[in-house]
mmCIF file with all atom_site columns, C-alpha atoms in Angstrom:
data_model
loop_
_atom_site.group_PDB
_atom_site.id
_atom_site.type_symbol
_atom_site.label_atom_id
_atom_site.label_alt_id
_atom_site.label_comp_id
_atom_site.label_asym_id
_atom_site.label_entity_id
_atom_site.label_seq_id
_atom_site.pdbx_PDB_ins_code
_atom_site.Cartn_x
_atom_site.Cartn_y
_atom_site.Cartn_z
_atom_site.occupancy
_atom_site.B_iso_or_equiv
_atom_site.pdbx_formal_charge
_atom_site.auth_seq_id
_atom_site.auth_comp_id
_atom_site.auth_asym_id
_atom_site.auth_atom_id
_atom_site.pdbx_PDB_model_num
ATOM 1  C CA . MET U 1 1  ? 2.106   13.468  6.972   1.00 56.00 ? 1  MET U CA 1
ATOM 2  C CA . LYS U 1 2  ? 5.860   13.306  7.642   1.00 67.00 ? 2  LYS U CA 1
ATOM 3  C CA . SER U 1 3  ? 8.620   15.003  4.848   1.00 72.00 ? 3  SER U CA 1
ATOM 4  C CA . ILE U 1 4  ? 11.493  13.035  4.360   1.00 76.00 ? 4  ILE U CA 1
ATOM 5  C CA . ARG U 1 5  ? 14.456  13.842  2.587   1.00 82.00 ? 5  ARG U CA 1
ATOM 6  C CA . ILE U 1 6  ? 16.663  11.447  1.260   1.00 86.00 ? 6  ILE U CA 1
ATOM 7  C CA . ILE U 1 7  ? 19.161  12.142  -1.541  1.00 89.00 ? 7  ILE U CA 1
ATOM 8  C CA . ARG U 1 8  ? 19.644  9.879   -4.920  1.00 91.00 ? 8  ARG U CA 1
ATOM 9  C CA . LYS U 1 9  ? 21.366  9.330   -8.057  1.00 94.00 ? 9  LYS U CA 1
ATOM 10 C CA . VAL U 1 10 ? 19.953  8.402   -11.102 1.00 95.00 ? 10 VAL U CA 1
ATOM 11 C CA . ASP U 1 11 ? 22.103  5.606   -12.528 1.00 96.00 ? 11 ASP U CA 1
ATOM 12 C CA . GLU U 1 12 ? 22.767  4.597   -15.871 1.00 97.00 ? 12 GLU U CA 1
ATOM 13 C CA . LEU U 1 13 ? 19.713  2.805   -16.811 1.00 97.00 ? 13 LEU U CA 1
ATOM 14 C CA . GLY U 1 14 ? 17.290  5.588   -15.149 1.00 95.00 ? 14 GLY U CA 1
ATOM 15 C CA . ARG U 1 15 ? 16.793  3.787   -12.092 1.00 95.00 ? 15 ARG U CA 1
ATOM 16 C CA . ILE U 1 16 ? 16.937  5.277   -8.723  1.00 94.00 ? 16 ILE U CA 1
ATOM 17 C CA . VAL U 1 17 ? 16.886  2.841   -5.140  1.00 94.00 ? 17 VAL U CA 1
ATOM 18 C CA . ILE U 1 18 ? 14.192  3.612   -2.803  1.00 93.00 ? 18 ILE U CA 1
ATOM 19 C CA . PRO U 1 19 ? 15.382  3.549   0.838   1.00 92.00 ? 19 PRO U CA 1
ATOM 20 C CA . ILE U 1 20 ? 14.452  0.684   3.233   1.00 93.00 ? 20 ILE U CA 1
ATOM 21 C CA . ASP U 1 21 ? 13.149  2.868   5.547   1.00 89.00 ? 21 ASP U CA 1
ATOM 22 C CA . LEU U 1 22 ? 10.789  4.058   3.099   1.00 89.00 ? 22 LEU U CA 1
ATOM 23 C CA . ARG U 1 23 ? 10.111  0.648   1.497   1.00 91.00 ? 23 ARG U CA 1
ATOM 24 C CA . ARG U 1 24 ? 9.427   -0.402  5.672   1.00 91.00 ? 24 ARG U CA 1
ATOM 25 C CA . ILE U 1 25 ? 7.076   3.048   6.209   1.00 86.00 ? 25 ILE U CA 1
ATOM 26 C CA . LEU U 1 26 ? 4.895   2.794   3.032   1.00 85.00 ? 26 LEU U CA 1
ATOM 27 C CA . ASP U 1 27 ? 4.731   -1.646  3.193   1.00 86.00 ? 27 ASP U CA 1
ATOM 28 C CA . ILE U 1 28 ? 6.285   -1.661  -0.388  1.00 90.00 ? 28 ILE U CA 1
ATOM 29 C CA . LYS U 1 29 ? 7.734   -5.172  -1.366  1.00 90.00 ? 29 LYS U CA 1
ATOM 30 C CA . VAL U 1 30 ? 9.927   -6.807  -3.422  1.00 91.00 ? 30 VAL U CA 1
ATOM 31 C CA . LYS U 1 31 ? 8.122   -6.819  -6.720  1.00 88.00 ? 31 LYS U CA 1
ATOM 32 C CA . ASP U 1 32 ? 5.265   -4.822  -5.907  1.00 87.00 ? 32 ASP U CA 1
ATOM 33 C CA . PRO U 1 33 ? 3.703   -2.414  -8.689  1.00 88.00 ? 33 PRO U CA 1
ATOM 34 C CA . ILE U 1 34 ? 4.389   1.298   -8.124  1.00 89.00 ? 34 ILE U CA 1
ATOM 35 C CA . LYS U 1 35 ? 2.620   3.866   -9.727  1.00 87.00 ? 35 LYS U CA 1
ATOM 36 C CA . ILE U 1 36 ? 4.076   6.544   -11.480 1.00 92.00 ? 36 ILE U CA 1
ATOM 37 C CA . PHE U 1 37 ? 2.243   10.049  -11.702 1.00 91.00 ? 37 PHE U CA 1
ATOM 38 C CA . VAL U 1 38 ? 3.806   13.555  -12.826 1.00 93.00 ? 38 VAL U CA 1
ATOM 39 C CA . ASP U 1 39 ? 2.333   16.511  -11.189 1.00 92.00 ? 39 ASP U CA 1
ATOM 40 C CA . GLU U 1 40 ? 3.904   19.694  -13.094 1.00 93.00 ? 40 GLU U CA 1
ATOM 41 C CA . ASP U 1 41 ? 7.367   19.430  -11.846 1.00 93.00 ? 41 ASP U CA 1
ATOM 42 C CA . LYS U 1 42 ? 6.944   16.273  -9.052  1.00 90.00 ? 42 LYS U CA 1
ATOM 43 C CA . ILE U 1 43 ? 7.618   12.962  -9.898  1.00 91.00 ? 43 ILE U CA 1
ATOM 44 C CA . ILE U 1 44 ? 5.047   11.222  -6.819  1.00 89.00 ? 44 ILE U CA 1
ATOM 45 C CA . LEU U 1 45 ? 5.365   6.989   -6.815  1.00 88.00 ? 45 LEU U CA 1
ATOM 46 C CA . ARG U 1 46 ? 2.504   5.227   -4.902  1.00 85.00 ? 46 ARG U CA 1
ATOM 47 C CA . LYS U 1 47 ? 2.172   1.968   -4.211  1.00 82.00 ? 47 LYS U CA 1
ATOM 48 C CA . TYR U 1 48 ? 0.017   0.771   -6.530  1.00 79.00 ? 48 TYR U CA 1
ATOM 49 C CA . THR U 1 49 ? -3.436  -1.084  -5.378  1.00 71.00 ? 49 THR U CA 1
ATOM 50 C CA . SER U 1 50 ? -6.509  -2.918  -7.022  1.00 67.00 ? 50 SER U CA 1
ATOM 51 C CA . GLU U 1 51 ? -9.470  -0.675  -7.488  1.00 70.00 ? 51 GLU U CA 1
ATOM 52 C CA . LYS U 1 52 ? -10.560 -3.998  -5.967  1.00 82.00 ? 52 LYS U CA 1
ATOM 53 C CA . GLY U 1 53 ? -8.302  -5.242  -4.588  1.00 85.00 ? 53 GLY U CA 1
ATOM 54 C CA . CYS U 1 54 ? -8.553  -6.596  -0.851  1.00 90.00 ? 54 CYS U CA 1
ATOM 55 C CA . ALA U 1 55 ? -6.758  -4.011  1.423   1.00 88.00 ? 55 ALA U CA 1
ATOM 56 C CA . LEU U 1 56 ? -5.958  -6.751  3.627   1.00 90.00 ? 56 LEU U CA 1
ATOM 57 C CA . THR U 1 57 ? -5.005  -10.011 1.545   1.00 89.00 ? 57 THR U CA 1
ATOM 58 C CA . GLY U 1 58 ? -4.645  -8.266  -1.788  1.00 83.00 ? 58 GLY U CA 1
ATOM 59 C CA . GLU U 1 59 ? -6.823  -10.761 -3.698  1.00 85.00 ? 59 GLU U CA 1
ATOM 60 C CA . VAL U 1 60 ? -8.745  -9.727  -6.271  1.00 85.00 ? 60 VAL U CA 1
ATOM 61 C CA . THR U 1 61 ? -12.421 -11.117 -6.930  1.00 86.00 ? 61 THR U CA 1
ATOM 62 C CA . LYS U 1 62 ? -15.804 -10.444 -8.247  1.00 87.00 ? 62 LYS U CA 1
ATOM 63 C CA . GLU U 1 63 ? -16.951 -11.597 -4.462  1.00 91.00 ? 63 GLU U CA 1
ATOM 64 C CA . ASN U 1 64 ? -14.276 -8.761  -2.436  1.00 92.00 ? 64 ASN U CA 1
ATOM 65 C CA . LYS U 1 65 ? -16.979 -5.740  -0.962  1.00 93.00 ? 65 LYS U CA 1
ATOM 66 C CA . THR U 1 66 ? -16.346 -2.070  -0.950  1.00 91.00 ? 66 THR U CA 1
ATOM 67 C CA . LEU U 1 67 ? -17.398 -0.618  2.473   1.00 92.00 ? 67 LEU U CA 1
ATOM 68 C CA . ALA U 1 68 ? -17.272 2.243   4.455   1.00 90.00 ? 68 ALA U CA 1
ATOM 69 C CA . GLY U 1 69 ? -18.472 4.400   1.363   1.00 87.00 ? 69 GLY U CA 1
ATOM 70 C CA . GLY U 1 70 ? -15.675 2.836   -1.131  1.00 83.00 ? 70 GLY U CA 1
ATOM 71 C CA . LYS U 1 71 ? -13.118 3.408   1.234   1.00 86.00 ? 71 LYS U CA 1
ATOM 72 C CA . LEU U 1 72 ? -12.425 -0.285  1.942   1.00 91.00 ? 72 LEU U CA 1
ATOM 73 C CA . VAL U 1 73 ? -12.338 -3.512  0.021   1.00 92.00 ? 73 VAL U CA 1
ATOM 74 C CA . LEU U 1 74 ? -12.050 -6.300  1.499   1.00 94.00 ? 74 LEU U CA 1
ATOM 75 C CA . SER U 1 75 ? -12.161 -9.960  0.489   1.00 94.00 ? 75 SER U CA 1
ATOM 76 C CA . SER U 1 76 ? -14.251 -12.873 2.663   1.00 94.00 ? 76 SER U CA 1
ATOM 77 C CA . GLU U 1 77 ? -10.206 -14.210 4.219   1.00 94.00 ? 77 GLU U CA 1
ATOM 78 C CA . GLY U 1 78 ? -9.571  -10.329 4.843   1.00 94.00 ? 78 GLY U CA 1
ATOM 79 C CA . ALA U 1 79 ? -12.768 -9.495  6.529   1.00 94.00 ? 79 ALA U CA 1
ATOM 80 C CA . GLU U 1 80 ? -12.325 -12.588 8.881   1.00 95.00 ? 80 GLU U CA 1
ATOM 81 C CA . LEU U 1 81 ? -8.673  -11.029 9.497   1.00 94.00 ? 81 LEU U CA 1
ATOM 82 C CA . LEU U 1 82 ? -10.434 -7.748  10.491  1.00 93.00 ? 82 LEU U CA 1
ATOM 83 C CA . VAL U 1 83 ? -13.112 -9.052  12.760  1.00 93.00 ? 83 VAL U CA 1
ATOM 84 C CA . LYS U 1 84 ? -10.664 -10.820 14.563  1.00 92.00 ? 84 LYS U CA 1
ATOM 85 C CA . GLU U 1 85 ? -8.285  -7.996  14.789  1.00 91.00 ? 85 GLU U CA 1
ATOM 86 C CA . ILE U 1 86 ? -11.264 -5.814  16.355  1.00 91.00 ? 86 ILE U CA 1
ATOM 87 C CA . GLU U 1 87 ? -11.991 -8.437  18.493  1.00 90.00 ? 87 GLU U CA 1
ATOM 88 C CA . SER U 1 88 ? -8.655  -8.216  20.757  1.00 88.00 ? 88 SER U CA 1
ATOM 89 C CA . HIS U 1 89 ? -8.040  -4.768  19.843  1.00 88.00 ? 89 HIS U CA 1
ATOM 90 C CA . PHE U 1 90 ? -11.884 -3.646  21.641  1.00 86.00 ? 90 PHE U CA 1
ATOM 91 C CA . ALA U 1 91 ? -12.148 -7.087  24.070  1.00 75.00 ? 91 ALA U CA 1
ATOM 92 C CA . ILE U 1 92 ? -15.786 -7.043  21.688  1.00 69.00 ? 92 ILE U CA 1
ATOM 93 C CA . ARG U 1 93 ? -17.435 -10.005 20.033  1.00 64.00 ? 93 ARG U CA 1
ATOM 94 C CA . VAL U 1 94 ? -18.609 -9.020  17.054  1.00 57.00 ? 94 VAL U CA 1
#
């Protein structure tokens, strides 16, 4: 992971702004939930994703499937999108 250093000041309400470049890299959009962790003297921000949310659509349903040893959760729509993208990148038909 590339190390990026940016200095930001905390405002009077305790807020900081996450720079647009970092939001783009991490695919953080307006109103996306962010998890906040504390690890000794570090504050860690991470984009929150539901453990059962589809990795592509964000959809959370009981029908979502967990694949790849628990590393990937897909809805039916997300699976279709992924299959199409795999087909286009690898010129194969699934």
